[in-house]
Amino acid sequence: MSSCQSGRLAGGLSRHRAGHPSRRQEHRTGRRPPPHSLSGEQAALLPQISRAVFRPMPAHLSAAELRHPTAAGSGQSSCRPQASVAPGAREAVLAGPALRPEGQLMRIGIVTGEYPPMQGGVGAYTAILARHLSATEDVRIFSTEAAHSADIPLTNTLRSWGYGSLRAVADWAQTNQLDVLNLQFQTAAFNMSPWVHFLPDVVHQVPVVTTFHDLRYPYLFPKAGPLRDWIVHHLAGASTGVIVTNHEDAIQVNYLPRHQLIPIGSNITNALPADYQPGEWRTRAGATESDFLLGYFGLINRSKGLDTLLNSLAQLRTNGVPARLLIIGGTTGSNDPTNAAYLKEIEQAINTLKLNDYIHRTGYIEDEMTVGSYLSACDAVVLPFTDGASFRRGSLMAAIHYGCPVVTTTPYVPIPEFVPGENMMFVPASDPEALTRALIDLHANPTLRARLHTGAASLAQHFDWQAISDAYIAFFHRVLEASA
């Protein structure tokens, strides 16, 4: 690192810590806008958003109420942290191409709509990432009152992600003198609130790096159409930097000046014990040694294609394959209200197809070792995503982590790391017949199962959490230098 680089970044950190606004580069200048046009009806919805997000504050509110809105209509947003002192002093450990003075820890604030003990992939991912980042940096978390942390300083007094949450986050960032704010974004994790899309417009004193867990969007406004795409791309364009977790989203943000693809890792990370016996776990799942045990892991969500898997299971039984299904987890999670309706459809399908005797459901499992033991006991893990295999799928990452033979759906974009027939098998999405044919082949070919196991175990190295943490730190350095 040159002395010039060191001086520039030191000055940038000093300005943030002193509470002065950073000179963030405006992405809008010279930026090619995303190719989305709005109809007259859709454009008419724009004032609904702008009025809701940037509406004048009521005249009767005091200055204190403006800084800390109460729960009335906007969510409680005082910033009293659950834990205000970082656990233990840490010496600085420089990771990657360090662009800060030696001994200066980067103060990272992470804003997330989901965090343990809340159920969901974004919360689990954020908790693991925060632990790895905190090994070398000063990390703080901001979430709702349902979140708790025993090891990372956490502000958890927010009740909802209404308008007041924007001001609450801005105050929290300034109070904690952050160097960089990382928004872990997925619309469902923020209860589909439109306000969070405007966080970079309100937080001016610190660079905002948004991690998009996917750029897709659930229901936001009726008849919104491209407006829903616009609001997500607004968040991307207003952010100082953007991290995406998959190839599909990387294509969509390549017009931005600072973006990075950083894959997610498995949310289930424990190694199997030395005395692990798969037969014991197959017995718990109601399977014998001769059964063809299929595993499904994760929340019940329409995009995961469990209905396709159920139809395929019925076809396998009809074709004489002794298939059984182990549903690991299989709850609706904490944030997506559509999951409950889909679960009812799944229950009805199980009854209609008369599959109850061939399915074992674990329910929610908190212990990682138990999840890993069940996954590793399966002859194959089947993940028939309706939108294709992707880096963004935590359940796929978990199956890869444990070296499971995986049958999933063909990616919508090329993913060089996924090699069909070597580290996983591909079938068309929403095609039970094609899935059945692939599983019949896999059942009859133990050599193929062994090859997929070896390939998945080798692929797992690509999603190492330490490498993910290092990539985050390097990207934060890049953003800070651009903002200094």
XYZ file of C-alpha atoms in Angstrom:
484
model
C 0.000 0.000 0.000
C 1.392 3.355 -0.972
C 1.605 6.213 1.499
C -0.770 8.113 -0.774
C -3.392 5.352 -0.501
C -2.902 5.164 3.255
C -3.329 8.892 3.668
C -6.456 9.059 1.552
C -8.170 6.234 3.392
C -7.086 7.461 6.810
C -8.660 10.793 6.000
C -11.831 9.066 4.867
C -12.096 7.019 8.057
C -11.463 10.118 10.151
C -14.259 12.008 8.428
C -16.726 9.165 8.997
C -15.708 8.734 12.630
C -16.039 12.474 13.225
C -19.587 12.348 11.921
C -18.918 14.404 8.767
C -20.543 13.371 5.513
C -18.330 11.440 3.135
C -17.995 12.688 -0.409
C -19.870 9.782 -1.919
C -19.727 9.618 -5.687
C -23.143 9.973 -7.220
C -23.930 6.942 -9.340
C -26.568 8.785 -11.233
C -24.033 10.963 -13.042
C -23.239 9.402 -16.375
C -24.981 6.173 -15.426
C -26.829 4.209 -18.057
C -30.303 3.651 -16.595
C -31.717 0.142 -16.478
C -33.853 -0.666 -19.530
C -37.298 -0.448 -17.953
C -40.132 1.761 -19.111
C -43.314 2.533 -17.245
C -46.819 2.830 -18.629
C -48.883 5.877 -17.738
C -50.803 3.890 -15.140
C -47.589 2.570 -13.587
C -45.898 5.961 -13.631
C -48.882 7.340 -11.750
C -47.917 5.093 -8.851
C -44.575 6.852 -8.413
C -46.029 9.700 -6.325
C -47.393 7.090 -3.894
C -43.844 6.042 -3.156
C -42.306 9.495 -3.085
C -45.055 10.883 -0.857
C -44.777 7.930 1.500
C -41.009 8.008 1.741
C -40.275 11.715 1.520
C -43.525 13.106 2.916
C -43.245 16.209 5.147
C -43.212 15.330 8.804
C -46.306 16.413 10.792
C -45.954 19.908 12.227
C -47.017 18.826 15.709
C -44.030 16.500 16.188
C -41.198 17.720 18.365
C -37.558 17.652 17.324
C -36.995 14.625 19.550
C -39.911 12.807 17.908
C -38.508 13.607 14.493
C -35.230 11.981 15.460
C -36.858 8.979 17.132
C -40.369 8.310 15.788
C -42.560 6.171 17.997
C -44.377 3.030 17.012
C -47.395 4.993 15.807
C -47.494 4.308 12.090
C -43.773 3.993 11.553
C -42.350 1.483 13.979
C -40.491 2.078 17.198
C -37.069 3.300 16.216
C -35.096 4.372 19.218
C -31.550 3.159 18.853
C -30.840 1.700 22.259
C -28.582 -1.258 21.452
C -29.081 -4.689 22.941
C -25.316 -4.786 23.476
C -23.286 -1.607 23.237
C -19.780 -2.861 23.948
C -17.940 -5.126 21.548
C -16.946 -8.426 23.193
C -13.273 -8.070 23.961
C -10.624 -5.883 22.419
C -9.171 -7.198 19.174
C -5.839 -6.425 17.576
C -6.011 -5.404 13.951
C -5.498 -8.230 11.486
C -5.109 -7.052 7.914
C -7.003 -9.164 5.360
C -6.524 -8.979 1.604
C -5.215 -5.804 -0.039
C -5.415 -3.604 3.060
C -6.109 0.046 2.261
C -6.247 1.421 5.804
C -3.569 2.306 8.326
C -2.240 -0.651 10.285
C -4.033 -0.948 13.610
C -7.218 0.790 12.382
C -10.231 -1.519 12.471
C -12.948 -0.853 9.938
C -16.273 -0.177 11.676
C -18.943 -2.034 9.714
C -22.661 -1.638 10.357
C -24.946 -4.361 8.996
C -28.658 -3.647 8.538
C -30.793 -6.750 8.096
C -34.497 -7.480 8.211
C -33.838 -11.037 9.314
C -31.480 -12.310 12.012
C -31.472 -15.294 14.394
C -33.469 -16.607 16.085
C -35.744 -15.623 13.185
C -35.978 -18.449 10.650
C -34.716 -17.755 7.154
C -31.686 -17.977 4.924
C -30.839 -14.256 4.933
C -30.716 -14.138 8.726
C -28.545 -17.241 8.991
C -26.224 -15.928 6.252
C -25.881 -12.533 7.937
C -25.058 -14.085 11.312
C -22.280 -16.245 9.843
C -20.900 -13.354 7.791
C -20.915 -11.052 10.836
C -18.973 -13.599 12.893
C -16.299 -13.942 10.209
C -16.035 -10.182 9.643
C -15.779 -9.534 13.384
C -12.634 -11.660 13.573
C -10.749 -8.774 11.942
C -13.106 -5.770 12.001
C -15.486 -3.905 14.337
C -19.002 -5.091 13.412
C -22.410 -3.774 14.599
C -25.878 -5.138 13.684
C -29.186 -3.258 13.265
C -32.416 -5.262 13.059
C -35.865 -5.614 14.623
C -36.780 -6.560 18.170
C -37.139 -10.231 17.152
C -33.372 -10.421 16.579
C -30.851 -11.315 19.280
C -27.094 -11.800 19.415
C -24.788 -13.087 22.126
C -21.534 -12.146 20.425
C -22.099 -9.161 18.068
C -23.310 -5.712 19.281
C -26.928 -5.531 18.159
C -29.512 -2.743 18.104
C -32.873 -4.496 18.062
C -35.522 -2.000 19.189
C -37.179 -1.490 15.793
C -40.714 -2.886 15.519
C -41.267 -2.532 11.785
C -39.633 -1.213 8.625
C -41.901 1.791 8.210
C -40.842 5.309 7.296
C -39.312 5.904 10.725
C -36.859 3.053 10.241
C -34.908 5.126 7.692
C -34.225 7.899 10.194
C -33.490 5.330 12.890
C -30.820 3.675 10.744
C -29.312 7.050 9.826
C -29.101 8.035 13.505
C -27.631 4.639 14.396
C -24.976 4.960 11.693
C -23.948 8.393 12.947
C -24.034 7.440 16.634
C -21.811 4.419 15.980
C -19.505 6.443 13.679
C -19.573 3.735 11.023
C -17.073 3.577 8.192
C -19.404 1.605 5.933
C -23.030 0.475 6.167
C -23.938 -2.884 4.606
C -27.631 -3.447 3.853
C -28.447 -7.165 3.579
C -31.407 -6.874 1.246
C -34.192 -9.210 0.282
C -37.675 -7.753 0.004
C -39.404 -10.519 1.973
C -36.882 -10.163 4.814
C -38.119 -6.564 5.274
C -41.777 -7.631 5.186
C -42.027 -6.298 1.628
C -41.744 -2.693 2.853
C -41.044 -0.195 0.032
C -39.300 2.250 2.392
C -36.065 0.298 2.745
C -35.411 0.816 -0.981
C -34.727 4.479 -0.156
C -32.261 3.939 2.693
C -29.238 5.280 0.723
C -31.220 8.471 0.019
C -31.537 9.114 3.765
C -28.186 7.838 5.072
C -25.733 10.429 3.764
C -22.905 10.380 6.285
C -21.557 6.916 5.440
C -21.166 4.858 2.240
C -23.983 2.329 1.800
C -23.113 -1.043 0.262
C -26.195 -3.114 -0.522
C -26.007 -6.892 -0.730
C -28.830 -8.153 -2.940
C -29.762 -11.718 -2.131
C -31.829 -11.545 -5.264
C -33.080 -8.738 -7.460
C -36.487 -10.311 -7.824
C -39.431 -8.925 -5.950
C -42.594 -10.350 -4.408
C -45.902 -8.472 -4.438
C -45.407 -4.779 -3.695
C -48.175 -2.708 -5.319
C -51.159 -3.881 -7.402
C -50.612 -3.446 -11.143
C -47.136 -2.070 -10.477
C -45.419 -4.138 -13.175
C -42.068 -2.520 -14.094
C -42.427 -0.152 -11.130
C -41.439 -3.031 -8.870
C -38.329 -3.495 -11.001
C -37.695 0.256 -10.913
C -37.806 0.503 -7.119
C -35.260 -2.312 -6.728
C -32.963 -0.773 -9.334
C -33.334 2.569 -7.564
C -31.855 0.989 -4.446
C -29.010 -0.454 -6.502
C -28.276 2.844 -8.232
C -28.474 4.918 -5.044
C -26.073 2.625 -3.166
C -22.374 3.486 -3.101
C -21.566 -0.121 -3.950
C -23.533 -3.259 -4.766
C -22.825 -6.897 -3.930
C -24.814 -9.623 -5.665
C -24.763 -13.295 -4.768
C -25.445 -14.914 -8.131
C -24.740 -14.726 -11.852
C -28.293 -13.725 -12.807
C -28.149 -10.558 -10.739
C -24.561 -9.782 -11.754
C -25.771 -9.404 -15.338
C -28.417 -6.891 -14.249
C -26.062 -4.618 -12.292
C -23.103 -4.563 -14.661
C -23.939 -0.947 -15.592
C -23.064 0.221 -12.065
C -19.573 1.609 -11.381
C -18.933 -0.522 -8.267
C -20.416 -3.987 -8.125
C -19.118 -7.400 -7.105
C -20.378 -10.993 -7.269
C -19.664 -12.699 -3.937
C -21.330 -16.115 -3.564
C -23.097 -17.188 -0.419
C -21.787 -20.056 1.666
C -23.657 -22.852 3.344
C -25.651 -21.750 6.385
C -24.986 -25.241 7.781
C -21.256 -25.462 8.424
C -20.574 -28.108 11.091
C -18.403 -31.071 10.107
C -19.794 -34.555 10.638
C -18.462 -36.402 13.697
C -15.716 -38.976 13.182
C -18.060 -41.794 14.228
C -20.899 -40.725 11.920
C -23.106 -43.646 10.872
C -25.490 -42.862 7.976
C -27.561 -45.974 8.690
C -28.607 -44.561 12.056
C -29.965 -41.413 10.425
C -31.672 -43.349 7.638
C -33.487 -45.320 10.318
C -34.613 -42.082 11.967
C -35.968 -41.028 8.564
C -37.916 -44.275 8.243
C -35.665 -45.646 5.482
C -33.917 -48.995 5.204
C -30.574 -49.643 3.532
C -32.354 -50.782 0.360
C -34.610 -47.720 0.105
C -33.766 -44.897 -2.298
C -33.802 -41.984 0.163
C -34.343 -38.557 -1.393
C -33.726 -35.395 0.600
C -35.376 -31.975 0.365
C -33.946 -29.206 2.522
C -35.190 -25.728 3.351
C -38.317 -23.669 3.779
C -41.588 -24.466 2.052
C -41.694 -21.932 -0.778
C -43.309 -22.123 -4.206
C -40.041 -21.356 -6.001
C -38.416 -24.486 -4.556
C -40.586 -26.875 -6.543
C -41.616 -29.288 -3.806
C -44.872 -29.987 -5.677
C -42.813 -31.226 -8.637
C -40.820 -33.485 -6.326
C -43.998 -34.954 -4.807
C -45.370 -35.837 -8.238
C -42.051 -37.424 -9.144
C -42.016 -39.413 -5.892
C -45.432 -40.848 -6.755
C -44.202 -41.785 -10.236
C -41.094 -43.466 -8.798
C -43.238 -45.606 -6.499
C -45.480 -46.534 -9.444
C -42.362 -47.574 -11.414
C -41.204 -49.885 -8.652
C -38.423 -47.689 -7.260
C -38.416 -47.936 -3.422
C -38.185 -44.171 -3.052
C -38.804 -42.327 0.180
C -38.635 -38.576 0.829
C -37.003 -36.873 3.792
C -38.112 -33.240 4.184
C -35.467 -31.547 6.337
C -36.822 -28.342 7.849
C -39.847 -27.752 5.714
C -41.354 -24.897 7.725
C -42.796 -21.671 6.314
C -40.200 -19.332 7.838
C -40.752 -15.942 9.458
C -41.253 -13.428 6.672
C -42.942 -14.620 3.462
C -46.744 -14.732 3.960
C -47.245 -16.704 0.727
C -45.450 -19.733 2.178
C -48.379 -20.667 4.433
C -50.767 -20.872 1.478
C -48.284 -22.977 -0.483
C -47.869 -25.332 2.486
C -51.607 -26.043 2.368
C -51.241 -26.985 -1.306
C -48.361 -29.309 -0.415
C -50.380 -30.994 2.333
C -53.251 -31.517 -0.088
C -50.914 -32.961 -2.742
C -49.409 -35.420 -0.240
C -52.895 -36.652 0.654
C -54.115 -36.782 -2.950
C -51.046 -38.739 -4.107
C -51.260 -41.009 -1.031
C -47.639 -40.344 -0.070
C -47.922 -40.003 3.709
C -46.368 -43.431 4.317
C -43.298 -42.544 2.231
C -42.454 -39.116 3.647
C -40.669 -38.208 6.874
C -40.701 -34.565 7.976
C -38.265 -33.328 10.606
C -39.786 -29.897 11.197
C -37.527 -26.975 12.021
C -34.082 -28.101 13.217
C -31.839 -25.671 15.065
C -28.889 -28.037 15.534
C -26.575 -27.887 12.501
C -25.067 -31.313 13.161
C -28.506 -32.881 12.888
C -29.173 -31.158 9.553
C -25.807 -32.263 8.167
C -26.329 -35.825 9.385
C -29.704 -36.084 7.677
C -28.398 -34.582 4.421
C -25.431 -36.957 4.327
C -27.680 -39.983 4.900
C -29.630 -39.334 1.678
C -28.897 -41.146 -1.574
C -29.626 -37.871 -3.373
C -30.737 -34.358 -2.462
C -33.416 -33.144 -4.871
C -33.922 -29.386 -5.279
C -36.208 -28.741 -8.290
C -36.179 -24.926 -8.192
C -38.736 -23.367 -10.517
C -36.222 -20.710 -11.582
C -33.166 -22.933 -11.987
C -30.142 -23.710 -9.838
C -28.299 -20.621 -8.647
C -25.565 -19.419 -6.308
C -28.288 -17.668 -4.298
C -29.824 -20.938 -3.067
C -28.685 -21.692 0.480
C -30.213 -25.167 0.434
C -28.100 -26.002 -2.614
C -25.000 -24.641 -0.890
C -25.694 -26.881 2.124
C -26.039 -29.982 -0.052
C -22.783 -29.114 -1.823
C -21.065 -28.476 1.517
C -21.769 -32.058 2.606
C -20.847 -33.557 -0.767
C -24.372 -34.799 -1.485
C -25.321 -36.118 -4.928
C -27.613 -33.310 -6.123
C -30.410 -33.345 -8.679
C -31.618 -29.824 -9.444
C -32.937 -27.737 -12.324
C -31.036 -26.260 -15.241
C -29.721 -22.747 -14.459
C -31.278 -19.876 -16.378
C -27.836 -18.398 -17.069
C -24.485 -20.155 -17.577
C -22.757 -21.035 -14.290
C -19.297 -22.423 -15.123
C -18.823 -23.914 -11.653
C -21.862 -26.208 -12.063
C -20.900 -29.163 -14.284
C -23.769 -31.547 -15.116
C -22.869 -35.179 -14.638
C -19.798 -34.254 -12.596
C -20.916 -32.280 -9.524
C -24.715 -32.303 -9.987
C -27.496 -33.409 -12.351
C -29.807 -31.014 -14.204
C -33.446 -31.494 -15.226
C -35.931 -29.002 -16.706
C -37.902 -26.967 -14.184
C -41.506 -27.925 -13.343
C -41.208 -31.254 -15.202
C -42.009 -34.221 -12.916
C -41.548 -36.747 -15.732
C -38.017 -35.527 -16.523
C -37.160 -35.540 -12.819
C -38.477 -39.100 -12.496
C -36.339 -40.304 -15.419
C -33.216 -38.709 -13.915
C -33.870 -40.260 -10.506
C -34.489 -43.703 -12.015
C -31.093 -43.423 -13.753
C -29.422 -42.288 -10.538
C -31.004 -45.098 -8.522
C -29.684 -47.679 -10.988
C -26.177 -46.196 -11.183
C -24.186 -46.152 -7.905
C -21.066 -45.157 -9.877
C -22.795 -41.941 -10.963
C -23.847 -41.248 -7.378
C -20.232 -41.660 -6.236
C -18.987 -39.304 -8.976
C -21.531 -36.644 -8.038
C -20.499 -36.985 -4.384
C -16.820 -36.434 -5.232
C -17.631 -33.520 -7.531
C -19.827 -31.779 -4.962
C -17.187 -32.161 -2.236
C -14.624 -30.528 -4.531
C -17.037 -27.740 -5.522
C -17.638 -26.908 -1.835
C -14.230 -25.211 -1.637
C -15.569 -22.442 -3.896
C -18.025 -21.364 -1.188
C -15.655 -21.140 1.779
C -16.800 -18.586 4.360
C -13.344 -17.162 5.000
C -12.963 -16.397 1.300
C -16.408 -14.768 1.316
C -15.484 -12.590 4.301
C -12.183 -11.574 2.693
C -14.018 -10.623 -0.505
C -16.400 -8.399 1.495
C -13.523 -6.622 3.214
C -11.689 -6.068 -0.066
C -14.830 -4.605 -1.656
C -15.446 -2.336 1.339
C -11.881 -1.025 0.921
C -12.605 -0.320 -2.733
C -15.771 1.599 -1.854
C -14.080 3.571 0.930
C -11.211 4.635 -1.310
C -13.671 5.771 -3.985
C -15.568 7.775 -1.352
C -12.522 9.330 0.339
